[in-house]
Amino acid sequence: MFQVHGLSKTYGKPPLVALDAVDLTIPTGSLFGLLGPNGAGKTTLLSILVGLVGKTAGEVHFDGQAVAGRLAAMRRQIGFVPQDFAFYPSLSGRENLRFFAAAAGVPRAQRNTRIDACAQITGLNEHLDKPAARYSGGMKRRLNLAIGLLHQPRVLCLDEPTVGIDAHSRRFILDRIVELNRQGITVIYTSHYLEEVEQICDHLAVIDGGRIVLQGPMQQLLQRMHSGKLQVRFAAAPPASSLAQLQQQGFVATDAGGRNLALHTPDAPAALAALGSIAGLAGLHIERCHYGAGNLEEAYLQLLRGNASTVEHE
Amino acid sequence: MSKITALVSKELRLLSRDWQGLAVLFILPAIFILIMSIAMQEAFGERQAVRIDYLLIVPTTTEVSGEFVRALREHPVFRPQLVTAAELPASTSSDEQAYAITVRLADDFARRLPLSDRGAGEPPLLTVVLAPTVKPYVRELLYATLRQAAVKARVQQLFGTALPPGMQDLDAIGAVSVQTRYGIAAPGATLTAGRPEDTIAPPTAVQQNVPAWLIFAMFFVIVPLSTTFLSEKQQGTFLRLQLLNISPLQSLLAKLVPYYAINLLQLLLMVAVGRYLVPLLGGDRLNWPSSFVGLFLIASAVSFAAIGFALLIATLARTSTQATTLGGVFNIIFGAVGGIMVPKFVMPPVMQRIADVSPMSWALEGYLDVFLRHAPWSAVVPESLALLGFGGAMLLLALLLFTRAY
């Protein structure tokens, strides 16, 4: 859907680098999570993708074609849901939807159908005639989402769409996003809630300091980040001789007593065999053994900690 | 077109829900008009007894010239500012520059006044120096005043003695030789700044207050406009509209139409207040304008200027509080300087010149053309063009700023 090559963006003088030679691919039909700490460049990247901000250098392709010169056509295929409640609180939900449908160029004959469909998707049909100012936080988020869907976009850009709402509303919105994605809409999703991204996104990019430090399919990335890590916890601290043997195999104690050990290895079976042999001989009881994928939060924090000196590209 | 229609319709809906904004736009000026028109009725009534100051240079104070001056001082319109010839060398240049009319009595005024000097071939008894822009009817009124004072002084002088045969001929008594010169008094002096008619026929309280507070109210579109505008800017609605391929120009133009409609509604309401409500409460009735086309033209121009200015402030401000404060302060300054709060005709000449920089002053002049001066529609064209120019410049600046920030 989007292909980005060497994208850079600087602001002001002296130039402040917001994006630095970003290469990124957002596959059609994906549910793409964009993560990064505050000030990492997520908003700038998203703004350039949808044509709100101009780039300093690089290329952005949409559907295989350069965006330059066909911005208006591209925008018609994008639904943008900003983090703020970008609608009119003094108007009712229906009036808001009617206005944005007309502004989006939805033909008059189709407007009511689209409004009903979007209200149905977001569960607002019972509340459409209330002023939006009287909506709860969750309902406001859903109205924000409904407006982004009015013109049946092929791409939906969601900027922190679940900020400040209760668990029930969050669950509702996440389910709808997954459902929309299943219907074929490409979703670009930014959030600070890593568990949300892990839960719903199938692709991921992590941006830090204006550079993409990681991108690819979610499962592959999680596995890759934890692929070589074997973590062992013994029921009791092993004797010094056993610990020395394990250390000779490459295990590193992760606590003072050596009860928790870890080993980075691409060959898990061989490492497990060596571990079993040493533990068996010493009569050590293995309480827990874990190899491979961890959760996204752990991986993300690990990645950002390491990013000060290392930048990885998939 | 359907996008613009949607934007306009949205603005109208937002306005209809903004009760505070509507109160500022409609109720506040209506109340101002009622209060000011009734409270200031007497003050304006007195003002209608026009006062025209002029410089009167007398050779010396004698009984005869004293009688003449006393008679002149009784006149309700022309008010002499007396200077003796002895005082003149020190003050002449500045005094003569300050008055549009200067009357100088001949050195032998006291001797010759009791005599009828018709056809005497002697030097003039009075010399009147007029600024070039003094209207002929003002000049004729002044002459009549001088003649009347001369008659009174002569009668007073002759009263108690045997009436000479000439007393039978009133024209002969009133005959005073006057020489008139133009172009010596300063053209910018009291009577001639702007429109001499203002001095001759100042507006009634309702004629002043209806247009004045209407203009003020029209410029106060800044309150609802900037509130909406800044919430759209802050909440990312403009961002959303931009992504729906709505340009900054479309966004701004869409705001012109509803607020123009609001301004025209204000016009109707305020004229109705002046025409029907003020008289009910004992005030004067506002007359119909001399030209409805002229009224529509000047109202449209004022509206364009007011909306352009409001949009510029809204694009400059970061918060709606900042916009309403900034807009309010500017409006009050424009109003205070431009003759809205204090009528221009009571201002000293310097302030009247300063008033000319305020777009509210241009607007007021335009309204007074049709409500007070009974002018044809073409009379408001200069003021309308000035206001359209001002509005256009404001709108252009607003568009430039908005496009950069959009």
XYZ file of C-alpha atoms in Angstrom, chain A residues 50-52 71-73 75-76 78 80-82 84-92 95 98-100 102-105 111 144-145 147-148 151, chain B residues 2-3 5-18 228 231-246 255 406:
70
model
C -1.312 11.166 4.315
C 0.019 14.321 2.684
C -0.406 16.774 5.542
C -2.341 13.852 -3.427
C -6.053 14.629 -3.674
C -6.774 11.250 -5.230
C -6.489 11.379 0.253
C -9.875 10.255 -0.987
C -7.600 7.510 3.324
C -7.869 9.680 9.158
C -8.827 9.421 12.818
C -6.811 11.917 14.809
C -8.168 14.727 19.226
C -11.936 14.702 18.990
C -11.982 16.348 15.591
C -15.702 17.066 15.350
C -18.179 19.677 16.561
C -19.375 19.095 20.138
C -22.405 21.358 19.795
C -23.712 19.351 16.844
C -25.373 15.989 17.299
C -25.225 16.320 12.224
C -23.879 14.422 7.823
C -21.468 17.339 7.582
C -18.343 15.215 7.252
C -20.834 15.983 2.565
C -17.347 17.409 3.093
C -15.855 14.065 2.085
C -17.843 14.149 -1.123
C -25.208 9.819 2.743
C -14.243 10.062 15.752
C -13.792 6.630 14.193
C -16.309 10.014 10.748
C -13.110 8.472 9.398
C -16.222 7.808 2.643
C -21.773 20.793 -2.245
C -18.704 20.992 0.001
C -22.795 24.326 1.012
C -21.978 21.782 3.700
C -19.411 24.098 5.275
C -21.821 27.041 5.236
C -24.655 24.969 6.643
C -22.356 23.671 9.379
C -21.360 27.230 10.326
C -24.996 28.255 10.539
C -25.780 25.288 12.774
C -22.836 26.067 15.025
C -23.911 29.688 15.237
C -27.477 28.759 16.063
C -26.209 26.770 19.070
C -23.881 29.509 20.265
C -15.419 28.177 16.313
C -11.694 25.038 18.357
C -11.494 23.717 14.789
C -7.800 24.529 14.722
C -7.049 23.079 18.141
C -9.153 19.944 17.865
C -7.741 18.927 14.528
C -10.959 19.504 12.606
C -9.176 21.636 10.035
C -6.678 18.809 9.688
C -9.526 16.443 9.022
C -11.065 18.843 6.503
C -7.724 19.205 4.787
C -7.559 15.452 4.391
C -11.014 15.618 2.854
C -9.451 17.882 0.214
C -10.999 21.081 1.539
C -17.193 31.481 6.968
C -3.060 24.566 7.661
